[in-house]
Amino acid sequence: MWLKRHRRYNVTSNRRRRNKLSVTLCNLGVGATFGESILHDLPRDSTVVTKTTCELLRVEQQDFRLIFEKNKELMNDIITNCRLKNGFGQSMQTTSTVQTNVQQQPSPTKKQLSPDHPNPAAPITEIPSPAMSRMGWALRTLLVSDNTSCLKDRKVGGKFIRKCAPGTELVEWLLNLSPIVHTRTQAAGMWQALLEEGVLCHVAKEQPFKDKCFLYRFKSDEDGTAGGAPTSDDVNHANEHIREALPALLHRGPDATLRMILRKPSHERTQEELELVYEELLHIAALSHLSTSIKRELASIIVFEAHAHAGTVLFNQGDEGRSWYILLKGSVDVVIHGKGTVATLKEGDDFGKLALINDAPRAATIVLKENNCHLLRVDKEHFNRILRDVEANTLRLQEHGKDVLILERVAKQRGYSAFKYTVMSGTPQKMLEHLLETRLGGQAGPNDPFLDDFLLTHIVFMPTPLLIDELAANFHADADIDLRQASEEDQEYFLTSKRRVVQFIQRWVLAVRHAVFDDPLAVEFIEELATDVEAEPALQEEASIIHHVLTQLSRYQEDRQMNATQKWKLPPNGQPICLFSGNTHSKTVIRPDDDIIFRVYCADHTYCTLRFPMATTAEVIKACAADKLQIARLPEDLLLVEVKSSGERVVFKDNDVSLPTALSLNGRIFVSPKDHLDALTPLPEQELPTEAPDVDFEALSTKDVAYHMTLFDWDLFWAVHEYELLYHTFGRHHFNKITSNLDVFIRRFNEIQYWVVTEIVSTTNLTKRMSLVKKFIKLAAFCKEYQNLNAFFAIVMGLSNTAVSRLSMTWDKLPSKFRKLFTEYEALIDPSRNHRAYRMSVGKLQPPVIPFMPLLLKDMTFAHEGNKTSLDGLVNFEKMHMMAQTMRAVRFCRSRHLVLDPPSPKNENEIRNYIRCFRTIDNQRVLNSMSQKVEPRRS
C-alpha cells in the first residue's frame, strides 16, 4: 500500500503470547509504503493502526506479483528508496528482530530454525571471524584515506547516510586495488563474502551485494564504532594486510556468490545463476545418483540454510517430514529416543529424504554438532513436484513385458533442438537400435551428446565383438529376403539401415581414432563392409565414406609397420618410463605388443631380468620369475607385489597387465610366497634419489626450463588415449588393456612434485635454499602461462609439501612479492568444494591445455563409484554420459596443436636432457628427515 494523502499511520508490535504490550516502532507519512510481505506469502509481522483520517492506494497481491515479476530491478529500487525516505532503515522482517529485543523475550537454548524465505542480505554468522573483520578494517581504511574514493557521506531521499558507496563503484575500486582481481564478478563475490559475515551491509538491509547502484556501508560506520580518521601507520598496516590477505578473500568470493544465489527465492534466480548452481550440484556426492534433468530442476529450488549454534535441533523425531537436507559444512548428530546418538553425519552427507518419500514422520532427531553449520534444503512440495514431473516426462519402451529403453523428455533450454527425448537407460542392443534410427542420417543436432557418449563408453557395456555383431545384423537385415518381391518402402528401409551403419563407422573412427584400427575384429568388419558397400549401386555416397575410412586405416597400418615392436627398458635406478632406451623421438605411444625389460626381486633382494610384452599378465610374470629365481612353490601359493620406498606393499591381481609402467617412482616388483609377504623390505637404493643428469638447476633459465618441460609433458599427454581413463577407472583386468601411456603421465606429475621437494631439502645453505624456492615459484608461473597446468599443480604441491612448508627460516627470507604469488597459487590449487577455484580458472582457457590429470581421474572415479553401471538390468546411460563428459574434456584440451615461441637456443640440449629425468626421492619419511637436518625444529 501507498499513503496517498492526509495524516499518518502508527506501526506497532504486539507479543500476544506473553503480554498485550504494544510498542510503536515508527510513524509512516504521505508517500510511505507498507505490506510488501504479500510478495512472498509472509505473515504480517507488525500491526498498522491509523493515527488520523487517511486515504490509501491499494495493490492486490496478484497484481503486485505480476508487476514485480515484469520489473524486478525497478520495483526493488522503488521499495528501497521509499524506505530510505520514510526513515525505514530496516525491512519489516528486520523490525521483528528489534521487537524481540524490546520485549526482552528469552530464547530457548535449542530451537528449530528452517527459514522458508531467508533474507539474502542477512549475514550467515552472528559475529564476523577475526580474519574477515581485519580485512574489512583494512579495506575501509584505504577507502577512507583516499579522498577520491567512493565511500562518502550521502543524502538519500532526505535521510543522511554516513560513509556509504554504490556497489558499482566498490567493484571498480577493488578492481583497481589489485591485479589479482580480474573480473567484476570476482570483485562482487569478494564484497558479498564480507557482507554475509556482517562486515559490510546494505543500507536498508535488503540486498545481497550487487554490482549495481545499491548503497552499502561498513558495519562499523552503521553502529558508530569506526573511530576517527586513519593515521599514516593505519594506512601502511592496511596496505600490508591487503597484500597478504586479499588472495584469501578472492578465494572466498565464489562460495559467497553461490550462497547468495541459493538464499534467493526461486523466481529471482537468473539463467546464468541457475547454471552456476547446476555445475555445483554435479559435484555433490549425495546427488550423484540423480539424473541430469533432476539436478537441473533442483538448481532452481534448492536453498541455502545456515545455523550459528551447536545444539540447535533441526527437527525432532516424530515431526512431519517437510524438507530434505544436504550438509555443506559442519556435522550433525542423529538421535533416536531410547538409543541416544546413533550416528554423526558430516560434510557431503544427506538426511531427511526417507520421510518425504514414504510420507512418514521423522525417524530421528537431528541436532547440530558444530557451530556455523551450512546446509542445502529441498522442501517437500518441490521434492514431490520434481518426482512427479520426472515420471510424467519419462517414456518407457517395453518388449515381452520388460523395459528395454527408458527415455526422458528434454528441456528446451538444454539445446536439444532436434530431439524431444534423450536416453536414460536401456539394453545395449536397444540403445544401438535407437541411436541408428534417430541419431544418424543427418538427424543429430550439434548439442546432442548421445551418439558421442555411446561411442566413447560402449566398451563398458557393449564390447567391440558384440557391437560388430549388432552392426552386421543391421547392415544385412535383408539377407533372408528376396528384394525383388519386397515393396519400395521395405527396400528403402533396408538401404537406410545400410547407410546408417556406414555413417556409424565413420563417426566411430572419428570419435575414438586408432582404438578402432587396433582391434582386428573391427578392421576385418570394416574391410568386409567396404566390399559389400561397393557392390550396392545405390550406396555411392557411402562407398566414398568407407573408402576414406580405409585410407585412414592404411596410413595407420603403415605407421605401425615403421614402428613395429618397440623395446622399452625399466632401469634399476627407478627413473621414469619416459626415458626408456631407444625412444627419444616425440609422441611415442606405448603399445600392448611393445616389449619391456625389467627386474623382479625376491625377499633376499636377488633378482632376475625379464623381457615381456606390455600386455603380459601378472600371472605369467609371476610364474616365469619364480622359475628363474628357483622359488619352489606352486603358482597359486605365490604373489607378485610392488614394494614402495616407504615399505608399503601392493599386491597385483593375476590378470593385471602393464605392471612395470604402473609402479611408483621408486617402486620395485617382487615375487613372494603368500606366507612370506611380511618379509619383503625395500632395497637400500630405494631411499636414495633416482639418477639424473648432473646439472645446476639454478644456472638454467627458468623460462627455458618451463618451455621444454611443457613440450615434453605435451608429448606424454598426447599419447594418452581417452579409453585409458575408462581402463584405469574400471580396472585394466576387466578389459585386458594396458594403461601405460596414462601411467607415464601420472608418473610425470609425481616426478615433478617430488623433484621440487628433493631439490629444496637437499640444499643446506639458507640463502641458496630461499633462491631455489623463488625459482620454483617463477617456474610455476611460466608453466601456468604456457597452460601446463599438470606441471603447475605438481610444482605448487611440491612447495606445499610438509617437508618444505615447515622451513620457516627459508620462507621468512623469501621476498614478499613471491610469498604473495605463492599464496595466490595455493588458492588456485585449493581442493575445497571439489577444486572449484581450478575448475573456474580452467573453464576460461582455450586449447591447447595440459590439464591436471589427477582431478580428471577423480571425476571418473566419482562418477563410477557414485552410480551403478546397471539399473534393473538396464545400462545406466546417465553414468556413461558423466564419464564421457570427462573424456571430452581431455579431447578438448588437445583439440589444437601446441605452438609456443621458442626461447634462446642457449643450453638447449642440456635443458632437454635435464627435464627428461629429475632427481627424486618419494619417501616422505626420508624427505622429512632431510628437512629437519637443514632446519632443525626450534625448541
PDB file of C-alpha atoms in Angstrom, residues 71-72 139 173 210 241 260 269 287 352 492 559 578 662 673 677 685 704 713 760 842 847 869 905:
ATOM      1  CA  ASN A  71      10.025  -5.086 -13.343  1.00  0.00           C
ATOM      2  CA  LYS A  72      12.103  -6.745 -10.612  1.00  0.00           C
ATOM      3  CA  LEU A 139      39.575  -2.091   3.058  1.00  0.00           C
ATOM      4  CA  TRP A 173      37.678   0.377  -6.715  1.00  0.00           C
ATOM      5  CA  LYS A 210      25.079  -6.415  -6.360  1.00  0.00           C
ATOM      6  CA  HIS A 241      47.483  -6.660   5.257  1.00  0.00           C
ATOM      7  CA  MET A 260      23.821 -15.661  -2.117  1.00  0.00           C
ATOM      8  CA  ARG A 269      17.439 -16.689  -9.937  1.00  0.00           C
ATOM      9  CA  LEU A 287      23.155 -36.146  -5.651  1.00  0.00           C
ATOM     10  CA  GLY A 352      15.539 -36.434   5.804  1.00  0.00           C
ATOM     11  CA  GLU A 492      14.137 -48.039 -48.866  1.00  0.00           C
ATOM     12  CA  ASP A 559      52.941 -46.112 -39.473  1.00  0.00           C
ATOM     13  CA  CYS A 578      59.692 -41.832 -20.463  1.00  0.00           C
ATOM     14  CA  ALA A 662      52.192 -48.764 -13.045  1.00  0.00           C
ATOM     15  CA  PRO A 673      55.226 -66.880  -1.287  1.00  0.00           C
ATOM     16  CA  LEU A 677      54.781 -61.357   2.357  1.00  0.00           C
ATOM     17  CA  GLU A 685      68.776 -47.724  -3.047  1.00  0.00           C
ATOM     18  CA  ASP A 704      63.630 -22.102 -20.918  1.00  0.00           C
ATOM     19  CA  ASP A 713      54.738 -33.035 -20.994  1.00  0.00           C
ATOM     20  CA  ILE A 760      64.900 -27.912  -1.727  1.00  0.00           C
ATOM     21  CA  VAL A 842      40.482 -23.765 -16.468  1.00  0.00           C
ATOM     22  CA  PRO A 847      43.237 -25.227 -26.040  1.00  0.00           C
ATOM     23  CA  THR A 869      26.506 -49.289 -14.126  1.00  0.00           C
ATOM     24  CA  PRO A 905      68.837 -21.838 -28.132  1.00  0.00           C
TER      25      PRO A 905
END
